[in-house]
Structures are given as structure tokens and as C-alpha cells.
Coordinates of C-alpha atoms and ligand atoms in Angstrom, one line a residue:
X1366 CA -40.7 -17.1 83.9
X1367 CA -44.2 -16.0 82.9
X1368 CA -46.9 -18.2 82.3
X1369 CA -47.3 -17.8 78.6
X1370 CA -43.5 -18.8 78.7
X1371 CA -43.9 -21.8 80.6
X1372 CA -46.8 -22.9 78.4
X1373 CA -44.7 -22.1 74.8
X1374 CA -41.9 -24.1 76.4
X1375 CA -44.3 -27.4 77.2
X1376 CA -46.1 -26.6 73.8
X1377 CA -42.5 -27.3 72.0
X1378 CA -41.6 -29.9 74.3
X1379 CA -45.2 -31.6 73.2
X1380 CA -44.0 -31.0 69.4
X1381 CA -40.2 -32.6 70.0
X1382 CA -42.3 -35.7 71.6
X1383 CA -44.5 -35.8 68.3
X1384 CA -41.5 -35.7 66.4
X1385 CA -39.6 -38.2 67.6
X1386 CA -42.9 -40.3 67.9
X1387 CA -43.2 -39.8 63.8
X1388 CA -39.3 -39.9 62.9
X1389 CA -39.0 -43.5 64.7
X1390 CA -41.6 -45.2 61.6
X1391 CA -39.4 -45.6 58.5
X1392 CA -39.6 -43.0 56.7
X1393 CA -40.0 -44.4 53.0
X1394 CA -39.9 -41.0 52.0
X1395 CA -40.8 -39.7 48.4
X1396 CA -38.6 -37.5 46.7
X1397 CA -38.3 -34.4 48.1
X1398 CA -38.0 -31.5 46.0
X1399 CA -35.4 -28.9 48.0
X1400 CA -35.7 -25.5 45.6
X1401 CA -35.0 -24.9 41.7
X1402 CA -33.5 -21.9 39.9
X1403 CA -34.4 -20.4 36.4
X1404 CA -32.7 -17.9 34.5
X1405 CA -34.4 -15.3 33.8
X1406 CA -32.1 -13.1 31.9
X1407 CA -31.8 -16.7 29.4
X1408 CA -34.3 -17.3 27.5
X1409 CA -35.9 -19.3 24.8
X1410 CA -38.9 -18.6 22.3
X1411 CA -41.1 -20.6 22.3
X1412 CA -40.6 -23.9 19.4
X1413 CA -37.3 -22.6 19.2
X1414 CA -34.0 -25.2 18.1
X1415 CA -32.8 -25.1 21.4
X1416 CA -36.6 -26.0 23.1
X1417 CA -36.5 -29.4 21.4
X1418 CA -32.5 -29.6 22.3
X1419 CA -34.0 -29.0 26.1
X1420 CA -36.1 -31.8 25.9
X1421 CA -33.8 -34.2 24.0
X1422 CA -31.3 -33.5 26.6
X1423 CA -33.8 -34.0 29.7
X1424 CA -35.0 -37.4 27.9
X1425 CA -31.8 -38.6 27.6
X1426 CA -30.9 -38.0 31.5
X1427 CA -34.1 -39.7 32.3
X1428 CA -33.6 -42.4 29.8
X1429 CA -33.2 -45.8 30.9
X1430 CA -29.3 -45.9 29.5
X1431 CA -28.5 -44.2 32.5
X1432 CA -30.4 -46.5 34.8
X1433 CA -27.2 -47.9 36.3
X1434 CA -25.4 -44.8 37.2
X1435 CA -25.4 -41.8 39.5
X1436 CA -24.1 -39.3 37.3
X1437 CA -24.5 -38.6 34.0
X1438 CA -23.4 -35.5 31.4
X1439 CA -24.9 -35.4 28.5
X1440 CA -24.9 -32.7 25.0
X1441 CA -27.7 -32.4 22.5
X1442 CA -27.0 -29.9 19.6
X1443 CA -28.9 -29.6 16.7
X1444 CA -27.4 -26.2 14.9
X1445 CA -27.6 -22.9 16.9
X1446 CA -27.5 -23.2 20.6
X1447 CA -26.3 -26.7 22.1
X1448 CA -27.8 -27.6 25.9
X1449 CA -25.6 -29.4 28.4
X1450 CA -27.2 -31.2 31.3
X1451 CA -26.0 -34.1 33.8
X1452 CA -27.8 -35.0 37.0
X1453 CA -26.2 -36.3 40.4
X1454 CA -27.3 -38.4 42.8
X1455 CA -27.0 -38.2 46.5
X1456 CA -23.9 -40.6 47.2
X1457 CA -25.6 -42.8 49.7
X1458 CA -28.9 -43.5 47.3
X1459 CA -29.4 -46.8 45.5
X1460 CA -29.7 -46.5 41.6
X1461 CA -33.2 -47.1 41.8
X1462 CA -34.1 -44.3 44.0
X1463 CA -31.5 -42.2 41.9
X1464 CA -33.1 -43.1 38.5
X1465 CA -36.6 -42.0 40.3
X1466 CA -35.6 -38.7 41.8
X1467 CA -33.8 -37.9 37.7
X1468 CA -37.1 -39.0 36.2
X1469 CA -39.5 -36.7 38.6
X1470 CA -36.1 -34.1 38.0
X1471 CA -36.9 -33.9 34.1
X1472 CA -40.5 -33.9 34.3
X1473 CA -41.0 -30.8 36.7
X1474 CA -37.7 -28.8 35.5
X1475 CA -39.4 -28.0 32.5
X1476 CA -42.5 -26.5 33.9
X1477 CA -40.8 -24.5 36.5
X1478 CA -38.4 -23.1 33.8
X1479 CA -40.7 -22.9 31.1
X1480 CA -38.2 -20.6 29.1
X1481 CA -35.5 -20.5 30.4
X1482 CA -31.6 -21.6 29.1
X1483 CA -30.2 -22.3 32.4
X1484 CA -31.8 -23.8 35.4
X1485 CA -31.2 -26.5 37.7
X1486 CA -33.3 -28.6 40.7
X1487 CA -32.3 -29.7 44.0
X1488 CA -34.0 -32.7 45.3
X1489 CA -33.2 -34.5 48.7
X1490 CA -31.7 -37.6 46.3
X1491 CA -30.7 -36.0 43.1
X1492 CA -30.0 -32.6 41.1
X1493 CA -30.3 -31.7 38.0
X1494 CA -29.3 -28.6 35.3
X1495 CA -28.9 -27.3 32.0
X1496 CA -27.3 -24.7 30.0
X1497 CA -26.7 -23.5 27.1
X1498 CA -23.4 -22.8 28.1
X1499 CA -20.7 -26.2 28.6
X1500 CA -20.4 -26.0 32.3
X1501 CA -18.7 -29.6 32.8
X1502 CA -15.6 -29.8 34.8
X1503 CA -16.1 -26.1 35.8
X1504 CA -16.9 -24.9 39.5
X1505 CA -20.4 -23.1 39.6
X1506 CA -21.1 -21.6 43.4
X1507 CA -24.0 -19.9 42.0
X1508 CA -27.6 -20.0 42.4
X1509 CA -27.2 -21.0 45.9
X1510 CA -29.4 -22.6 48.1
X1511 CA -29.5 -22.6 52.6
X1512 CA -31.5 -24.8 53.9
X1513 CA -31.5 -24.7 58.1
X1514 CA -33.5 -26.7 60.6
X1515 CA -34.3 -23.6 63.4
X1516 CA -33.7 -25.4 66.6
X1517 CA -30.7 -23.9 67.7
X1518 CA -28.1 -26.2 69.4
X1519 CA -27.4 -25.2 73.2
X1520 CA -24.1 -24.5 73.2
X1521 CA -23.1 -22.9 69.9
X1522 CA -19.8 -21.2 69.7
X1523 CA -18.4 -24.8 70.8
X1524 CA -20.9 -26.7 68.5
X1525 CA -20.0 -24.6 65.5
X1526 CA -15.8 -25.3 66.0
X1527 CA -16.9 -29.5 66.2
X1528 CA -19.0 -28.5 63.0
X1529 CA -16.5 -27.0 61.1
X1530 CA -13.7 -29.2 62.3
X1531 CA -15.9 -32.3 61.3
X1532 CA -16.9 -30.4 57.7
X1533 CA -13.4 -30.1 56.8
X1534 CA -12.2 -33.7 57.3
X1535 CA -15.1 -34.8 55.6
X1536 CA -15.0 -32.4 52.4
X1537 CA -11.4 -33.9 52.2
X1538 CA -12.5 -36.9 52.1
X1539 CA -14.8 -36.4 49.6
X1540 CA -12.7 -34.2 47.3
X1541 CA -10.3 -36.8 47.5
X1542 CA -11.6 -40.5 46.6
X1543 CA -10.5 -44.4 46.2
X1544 CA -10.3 -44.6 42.5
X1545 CA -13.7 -45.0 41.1
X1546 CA -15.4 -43.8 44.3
X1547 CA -17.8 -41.0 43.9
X1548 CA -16.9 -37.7 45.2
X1549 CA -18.9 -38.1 48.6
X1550 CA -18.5 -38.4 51.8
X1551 CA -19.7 -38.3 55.3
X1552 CA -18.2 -38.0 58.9
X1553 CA -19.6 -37.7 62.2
X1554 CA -18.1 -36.2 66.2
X1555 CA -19.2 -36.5 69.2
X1556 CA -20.6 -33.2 70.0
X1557 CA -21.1 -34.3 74.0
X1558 CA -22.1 -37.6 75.2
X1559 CA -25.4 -37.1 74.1
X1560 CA -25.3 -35.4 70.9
X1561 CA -23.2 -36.9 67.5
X1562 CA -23.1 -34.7 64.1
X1563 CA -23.7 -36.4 61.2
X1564 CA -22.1 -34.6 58.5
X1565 CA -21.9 -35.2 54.4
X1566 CA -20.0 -33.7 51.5
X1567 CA -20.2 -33.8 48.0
X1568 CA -19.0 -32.8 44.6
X1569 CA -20.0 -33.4 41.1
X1570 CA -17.7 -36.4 39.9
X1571 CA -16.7 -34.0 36.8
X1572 CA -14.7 -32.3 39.1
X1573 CA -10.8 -32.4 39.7
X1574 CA -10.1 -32.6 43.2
X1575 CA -8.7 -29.5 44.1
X1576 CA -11.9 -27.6 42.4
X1577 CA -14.1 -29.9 44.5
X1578 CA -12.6 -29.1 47.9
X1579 CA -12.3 -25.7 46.9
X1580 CA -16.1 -25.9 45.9
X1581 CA -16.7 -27.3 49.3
X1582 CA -14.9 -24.7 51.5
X1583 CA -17.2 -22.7 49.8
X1584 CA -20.1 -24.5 50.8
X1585 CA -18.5 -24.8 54.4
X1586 CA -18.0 -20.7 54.5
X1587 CA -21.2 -20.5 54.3
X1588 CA -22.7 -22.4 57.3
X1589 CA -22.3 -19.7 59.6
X1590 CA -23.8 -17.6 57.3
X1591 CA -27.2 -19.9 56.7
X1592 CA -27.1 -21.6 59.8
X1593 CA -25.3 -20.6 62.3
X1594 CA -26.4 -22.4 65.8
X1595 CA -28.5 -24.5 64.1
X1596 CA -29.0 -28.2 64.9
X1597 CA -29.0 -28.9 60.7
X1598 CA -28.9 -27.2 57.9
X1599 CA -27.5 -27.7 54.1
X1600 CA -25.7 -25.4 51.6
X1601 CA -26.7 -26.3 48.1
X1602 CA -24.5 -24.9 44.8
X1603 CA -24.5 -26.4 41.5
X1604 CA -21.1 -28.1 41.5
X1605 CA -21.0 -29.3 45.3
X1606 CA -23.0 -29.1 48.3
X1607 CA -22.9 -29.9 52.3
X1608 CA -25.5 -30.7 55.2
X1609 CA -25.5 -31.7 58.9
X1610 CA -27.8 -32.7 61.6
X1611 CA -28.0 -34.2 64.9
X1612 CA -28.9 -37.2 63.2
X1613 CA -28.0 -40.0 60.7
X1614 CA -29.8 -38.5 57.7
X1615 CA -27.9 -40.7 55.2
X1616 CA -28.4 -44.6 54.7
X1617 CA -24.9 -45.9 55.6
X1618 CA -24.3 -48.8 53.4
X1619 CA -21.2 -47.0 52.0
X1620 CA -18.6 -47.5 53.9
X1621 CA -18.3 -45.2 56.4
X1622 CA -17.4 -43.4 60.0
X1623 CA -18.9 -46.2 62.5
X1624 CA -22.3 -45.3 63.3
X1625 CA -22.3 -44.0 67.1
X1626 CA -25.6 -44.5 69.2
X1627 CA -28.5 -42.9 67.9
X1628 CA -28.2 -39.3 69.1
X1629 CA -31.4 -37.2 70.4
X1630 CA -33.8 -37.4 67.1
X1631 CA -34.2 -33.5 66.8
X1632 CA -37.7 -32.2 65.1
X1633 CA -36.8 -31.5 61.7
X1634 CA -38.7 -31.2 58.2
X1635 CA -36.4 -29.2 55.6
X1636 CA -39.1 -30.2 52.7
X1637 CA -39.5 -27.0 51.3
X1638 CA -38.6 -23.2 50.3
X1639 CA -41.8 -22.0 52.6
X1640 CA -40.8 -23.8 56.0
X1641 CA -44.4 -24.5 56.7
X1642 CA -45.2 -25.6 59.9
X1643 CA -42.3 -23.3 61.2
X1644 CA -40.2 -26.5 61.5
X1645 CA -37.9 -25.9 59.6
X1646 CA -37.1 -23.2 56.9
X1647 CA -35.1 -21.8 53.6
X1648 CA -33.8 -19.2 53.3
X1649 CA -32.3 -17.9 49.5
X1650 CA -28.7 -16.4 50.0
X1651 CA -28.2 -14.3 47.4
Ligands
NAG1301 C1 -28.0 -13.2 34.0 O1 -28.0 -12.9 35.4 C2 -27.0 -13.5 36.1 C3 -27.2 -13.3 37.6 O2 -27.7 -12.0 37.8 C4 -25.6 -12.9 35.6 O3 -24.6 -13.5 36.3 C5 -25.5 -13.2 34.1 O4 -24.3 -12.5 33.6 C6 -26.7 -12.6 33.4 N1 -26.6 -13.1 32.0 C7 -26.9 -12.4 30.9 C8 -26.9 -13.1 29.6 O5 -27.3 -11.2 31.1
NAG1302 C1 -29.0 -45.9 24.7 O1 -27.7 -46.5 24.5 C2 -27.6 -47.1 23.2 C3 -26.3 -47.7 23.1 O2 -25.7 -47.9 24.3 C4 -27.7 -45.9 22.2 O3 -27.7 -46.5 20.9 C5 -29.1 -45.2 22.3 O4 -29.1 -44.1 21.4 C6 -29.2 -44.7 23.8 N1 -30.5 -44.1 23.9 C7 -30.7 -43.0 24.5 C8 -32.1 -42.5 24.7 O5 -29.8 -42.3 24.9
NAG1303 C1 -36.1 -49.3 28.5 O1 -37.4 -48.8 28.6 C2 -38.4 -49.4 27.7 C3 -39.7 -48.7 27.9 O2 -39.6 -47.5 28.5 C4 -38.5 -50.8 28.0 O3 -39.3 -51.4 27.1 C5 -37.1 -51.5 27.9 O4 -37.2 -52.8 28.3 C6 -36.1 -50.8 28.8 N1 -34.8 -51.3 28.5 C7 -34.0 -51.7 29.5 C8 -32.7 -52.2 29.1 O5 -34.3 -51.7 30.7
NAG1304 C1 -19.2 -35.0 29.9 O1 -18.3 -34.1 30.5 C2 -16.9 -34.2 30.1 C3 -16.1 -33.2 30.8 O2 -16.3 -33.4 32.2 C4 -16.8 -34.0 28.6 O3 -15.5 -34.2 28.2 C5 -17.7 -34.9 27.9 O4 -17.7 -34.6 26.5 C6 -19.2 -34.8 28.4 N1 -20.0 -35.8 27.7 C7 -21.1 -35.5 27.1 C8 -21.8 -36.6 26.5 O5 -21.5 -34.4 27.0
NAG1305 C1 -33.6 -48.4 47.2 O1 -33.8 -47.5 48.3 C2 -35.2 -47.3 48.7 C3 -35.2 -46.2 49.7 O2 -34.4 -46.6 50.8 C4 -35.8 -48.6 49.1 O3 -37.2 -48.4 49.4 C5 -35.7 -49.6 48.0 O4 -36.1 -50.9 48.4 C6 -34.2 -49.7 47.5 N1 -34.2 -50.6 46.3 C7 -33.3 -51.4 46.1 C8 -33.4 -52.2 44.8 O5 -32.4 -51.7 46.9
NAG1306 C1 -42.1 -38.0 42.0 O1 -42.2 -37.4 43.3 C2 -43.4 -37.7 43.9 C3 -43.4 -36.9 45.2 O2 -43.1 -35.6 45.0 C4 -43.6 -39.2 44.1 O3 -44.8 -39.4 44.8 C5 -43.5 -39.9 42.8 O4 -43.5 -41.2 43.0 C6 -42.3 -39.5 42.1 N1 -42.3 -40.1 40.7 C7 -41.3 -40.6 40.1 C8 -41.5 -41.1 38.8 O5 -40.2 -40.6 40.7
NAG1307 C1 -26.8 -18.6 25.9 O1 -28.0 -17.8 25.6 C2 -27.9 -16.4 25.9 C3 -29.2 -15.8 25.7 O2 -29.8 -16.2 24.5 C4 -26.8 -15.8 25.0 O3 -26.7 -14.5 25.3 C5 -25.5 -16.5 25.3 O4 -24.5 -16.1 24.3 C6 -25.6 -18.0 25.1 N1 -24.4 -18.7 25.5 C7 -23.7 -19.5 24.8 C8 -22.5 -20.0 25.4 O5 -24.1 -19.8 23.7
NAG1308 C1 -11.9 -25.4 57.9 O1 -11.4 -25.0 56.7 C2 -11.4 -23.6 56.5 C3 -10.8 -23.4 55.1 O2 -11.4 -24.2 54.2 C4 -10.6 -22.9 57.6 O3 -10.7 -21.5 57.4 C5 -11.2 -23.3 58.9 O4 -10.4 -22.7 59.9 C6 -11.2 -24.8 59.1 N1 -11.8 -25.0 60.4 C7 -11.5 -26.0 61.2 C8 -12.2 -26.1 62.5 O5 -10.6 -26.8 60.9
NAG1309 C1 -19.1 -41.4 69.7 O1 -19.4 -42.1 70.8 C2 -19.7 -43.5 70.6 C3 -20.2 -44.1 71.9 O2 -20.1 -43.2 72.9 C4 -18.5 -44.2 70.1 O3 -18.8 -45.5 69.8 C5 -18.1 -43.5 68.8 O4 -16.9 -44.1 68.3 C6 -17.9 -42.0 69.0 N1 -17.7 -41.5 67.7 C7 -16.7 -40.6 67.4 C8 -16.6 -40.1 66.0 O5 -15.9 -40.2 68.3
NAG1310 C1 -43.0 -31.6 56.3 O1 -43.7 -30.6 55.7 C2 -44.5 -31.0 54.6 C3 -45.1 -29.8 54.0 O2 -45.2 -28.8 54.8 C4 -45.5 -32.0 55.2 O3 -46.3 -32.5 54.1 C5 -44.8 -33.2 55.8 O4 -45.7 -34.1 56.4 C6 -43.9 -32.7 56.9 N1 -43.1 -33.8 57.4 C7 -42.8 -34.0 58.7 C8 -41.9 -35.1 59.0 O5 -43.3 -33.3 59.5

């Protein structure tokens, strides 16, 4: 090993120490905004009908009607184009949180998709969209989002089958509720004695259950392709969306898989589109 090695190696080694050091504060994170999508092919002119349809349709999802629930569809029409939107929010999140992350949703959806008919927001709590198209109960895999955290897990080829393995019981799980549970759920395995997986699923509720488990072996296909190796990483689409990591990411008063003992906290920071820092990074699968 060559010095320069040896001294990259203690320089990550410093990092996974400052990490750690950081991750153990709670984190009362703010809302993190993951990546949004605009059409561009869609448009609007500007004071058009369906521009004041937009933003009687994004008031309504932030409105507080829909203080007390986690989903929400909604259809404003007022002659010419009609715009559908609903927001989701992250199974695990309290309605408070959700309400937050909807409100900051509508207010920067807008101004990222100035003119746009279609669009949508990820967000670590919450999504949102809109169309002018009616896209309830129907399975959209596209625009598609990979999020990975770059450590790469030691022994991958045998990581990857506990991954995938894990995924799959979970996405059933999910795609398959209690009555009048959401369409979430999350699962963990022992990867070795030191290392758990912590793994989550979900669908929009609108969906029936075999669309939503079809939606999420989408989402599941295309791990390897994001993230292959990696100690976390997500797969965002409209209708359904997955993530892992080698820690417990989600807050676990749903019931749930037994917490096991807290794994190795693994650096991580998958905040944004630009992976600043090098932490962690995003890549856009097209
Ligand atoms: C806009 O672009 C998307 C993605 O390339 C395509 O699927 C869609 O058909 C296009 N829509 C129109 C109206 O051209
Ligand atoms: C809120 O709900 C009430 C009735 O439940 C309805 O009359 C009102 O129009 C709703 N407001 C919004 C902004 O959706
Ligand atoms: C709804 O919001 C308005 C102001 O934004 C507030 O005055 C009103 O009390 C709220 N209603 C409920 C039921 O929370
Ligand atoms: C919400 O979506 C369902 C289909 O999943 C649809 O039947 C219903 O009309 C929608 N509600 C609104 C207010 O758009
Ligand atoms: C909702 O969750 C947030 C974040 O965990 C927490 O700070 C807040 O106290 C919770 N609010 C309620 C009403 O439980
Ligand atoms: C919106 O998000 C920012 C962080 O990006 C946060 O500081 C702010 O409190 C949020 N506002 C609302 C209304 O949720
Ligand atoms: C949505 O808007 C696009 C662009 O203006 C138009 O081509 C398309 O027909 C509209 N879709 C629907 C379902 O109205
Ligand atoms: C997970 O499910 C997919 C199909 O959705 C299947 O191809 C794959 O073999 C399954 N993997 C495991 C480990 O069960
Ligand atoms: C993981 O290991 C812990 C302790 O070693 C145990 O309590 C837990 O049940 C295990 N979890 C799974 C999913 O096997
Ligand atoms: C993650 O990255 C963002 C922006 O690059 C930064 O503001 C934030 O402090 C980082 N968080 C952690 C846990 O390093």
C-alpha cells in the first residue's frame, strides 16, 4: 500500500468518525427536498384557464381540510383543461410533519415548473404532482428518480441476494395491507452479526394491490441498476417507491419488524441531485 493510500484510507476513516459523531444528535431534520420533474413537452401560457386550475388545485392539497390525512387526490376544472393532483406522505411520518412537507411541496412546485402541465416533487416526507391528464389509480414508473449512498457494502454479491430477498417480502407487505392501513411497509435482515438492512416500501393508496406490487418490483428491478453494492440507496417513481440503508431511517411507531441493535451508523447524506460533499449522490436514470 502506498502512502497516499494509507493516508486516503485514515482520511475516510476520520470522515466515518465525524459521521457517526453528527448522526448520534437527533436529527430534527427539515424537509428535505429529494429531486422534482417538469414537463417540458406540456405546457401552459401564461394566465391561461388551466394556470389558475394549477393553483386552485395546489391550494387545496395544502389546505388545511387535508390536515388530517396522508394522502389526498384532488380535481379542479374550470372549462378547458382540468388538473389532477394528490400528495403522499411517507408512511412512518406524523400528520404534522406530512401537512408541512405538502405545504413547502405546493409552494416550490410552482416555481420549479413555472409552465409546465405535468410535474411532480419528491421530498424525504412527502410527494407531490399534477397533470392535466387523470392519472389516479393508474401505475406511472416514469420520471424516475436513484438516489444511492456511495459506500459500497463489503461483501456485495451476498448483500445484494439479503437485499432483494428482504425488498420482496416487504413490497408484499406493503402492496398488501390490514384494511385501512396505508400501502407501506418496512422490513429489516440481518446482513451479518454486525450489519441489519432496514428496508421500506410504498405505494400510492389509489392503487389496487396487484398494480402496487407490480409498481414495486419495478422499483426493486431497478436497485442493481442505481445502486448496486451500495450501503443505501432509494428508487423514486410517481406511483411507488423503495429505499434501504444500513440503518433505521424510518421512525418505527408503526408497527413493525422488531427493531434489532443499532447497526454500524454508515456516513450518509442523500439531500440532494448534486451529492455535494461526495457523500452521497443522484443519479437521474433515464
Ligand atoms: C412528452 O415527453 C414524454 C417523455 O419524453 C413523452 O412520454 C410524452 O409522450 C410527450 N408528450 C407530448 C404531448 O409530446
Ligand atoms: C374544506 O372542507 C369544507 C367541507 O368539508 C368545504 O366546504 C371547503 O370548500 C373545503 N375547503 C377547501 C379549501 O378545500
Ligand atoms: C384553517 O386555516 C385558517 C387560516 O389559515 C384558520 O383560521 C382556521 O382556524 C383553520 N381551520 C382549522 C379547522 O384548522
Ligand atoms: C380521487 O381518485 C379516485 C380514483 O382513485 C377518483 O375516483 C376520485 O374521483 C378522485 N377524487 C378527486 C376529488 O379527484
Ligand atoms: C411529528 O414528528 C416530528 C419529527 O419527528 C416531531 O418533531 C414532532 O414533534 C411530531 N409532532 C407530533 C404532533 O407528534
Ligand atoms: C420548508 O422547508 C424548509 C427547509 O427546506 C424548512 O426550513 C421550512 O420550515 C419548511 N416550511 C414549511 C412551511 O414546511
Ligand atoms: C394535456 O396538455 C397537452 C399539451 O397542451 C395536450 O397535448 C394534451 O392533450 C392534454 N391532455 C389531456 C388529457 O387533456
Ligand atoms: C424478488 O422478486 C423478483 C420479481 O419481482 C424476482 O425476480 C427475484 O428473484 C426476487 N428475489 C428474491 C431474492 O426473492
Ligand atoms: C437481528 O439480530 C438481532 C440481535 O442479534 C435479533 O434480535 C433480531 O431478531 C434479528 N433480526 C432479524 C430480522 O433476524
Ligand atoms: C448534507 O448535505 C447538505 C448540502 O450539501 C448539507 O447542508 C448538510 O449539512 C449535509 N448533512 C449531513 C448530515 O452531512
Amino acid at each position: 500500500m502506498t502512502m497516499s493510500m494509507v493516508m486516503a484510507s485514515s482520511h475516510k476513516i476520520f470522515l466515518l468518525f465525524f459521521f457517526i459523531t453528527f448522526l448520534h444528535f437527533p436529527t430534527t431534520q427539515a424537509q428535505t427536498n429529494l429531486d422534482s420533474s417538469c414537463s417540458s413537452n406540456k405546457t401552459f401560457a401564461a394566465n391561461s384557464a388551466f394556470q389558475s386550475d394549477r393553483t386552485t388545485l395546489l391550494s387545496s392539497l395544502a389546505s388545511n381540510n387535508t390536515t388530517d390525512t396522508e394522502f389526498y387526490n384532488a380535481t379542479v376544472s374550470s372549462g378547458g383543461d382540468t388538473a389532477y393532483g394528490l400528495f403522499m406522505c411517507r408512511g412512518d411520518v406524523n400528520l404534522t410533519t406530512c401537512h408541512q412537507c405538502v405545504v413547502n411541496a405546493t409552494q416550490r412546485l410552482p416555481s420549479e415548473c413555472r409552465s409546465s402541465k405535468e410535474a411532480i416533487i419528491w421530498y424525504d416526507e412527502c410527494l407531490l404532482r399534477y397533470s392535466n391528464r387523470s392519472f389516479f389509480s393508474t401505475v406511472d414508473t416514469r420520471p424516475r428518480v436513484g438516489l444511492l449512498n456511495t459506500g459500497n457494502v463489503p461483501n456485495q454479491a451476498s448483500f445484494m441476494r439479503t437485499l432483494y430477498d428482504t425488498m420482496n417480502k416487504t413490497a408484499d407487505v406493503a402492496a398488501k395491507p390490514a384494511v385501512g392501513k396505508k400501502k407501506y411497509a418496512t422490513g429489516t435482515a440481518n446482513f451479518s452479526a454486525f450489519q441489519t438492512v432496514y428496508c421500506m416500501a410504498q405505494c400510492t393508496p389509489d392503487l389496487s394491490p396487484s398494480d402496487c406490487r407490480r409498481c414495486l418490483s419495478g422499483t426493486i428491478g431497478d436497485l442493481d441498476w442505481c445502486c448496486d453494492g451500495k450501503q443505501g440507496g432509494r428508487v423514486l417513481y410517481p406511483s411507488c417507491n423503495v429505499r434501504y440503508e444500513l440503518y433505521p431511517f424510518y421512525y418505527q411507531s408503526e408497527a413493525s419488524v422488531p427493531t434489532p441493535t443499532p447497526a454500524i451508523i454508515p456516513p450518509t447524506n442523500t439531500t440532494g441531485s448534486q451529492g455535494k460533499g461526495g457523500i452521497s449522490s443522484s443519479i437521474e436514470i433515464k
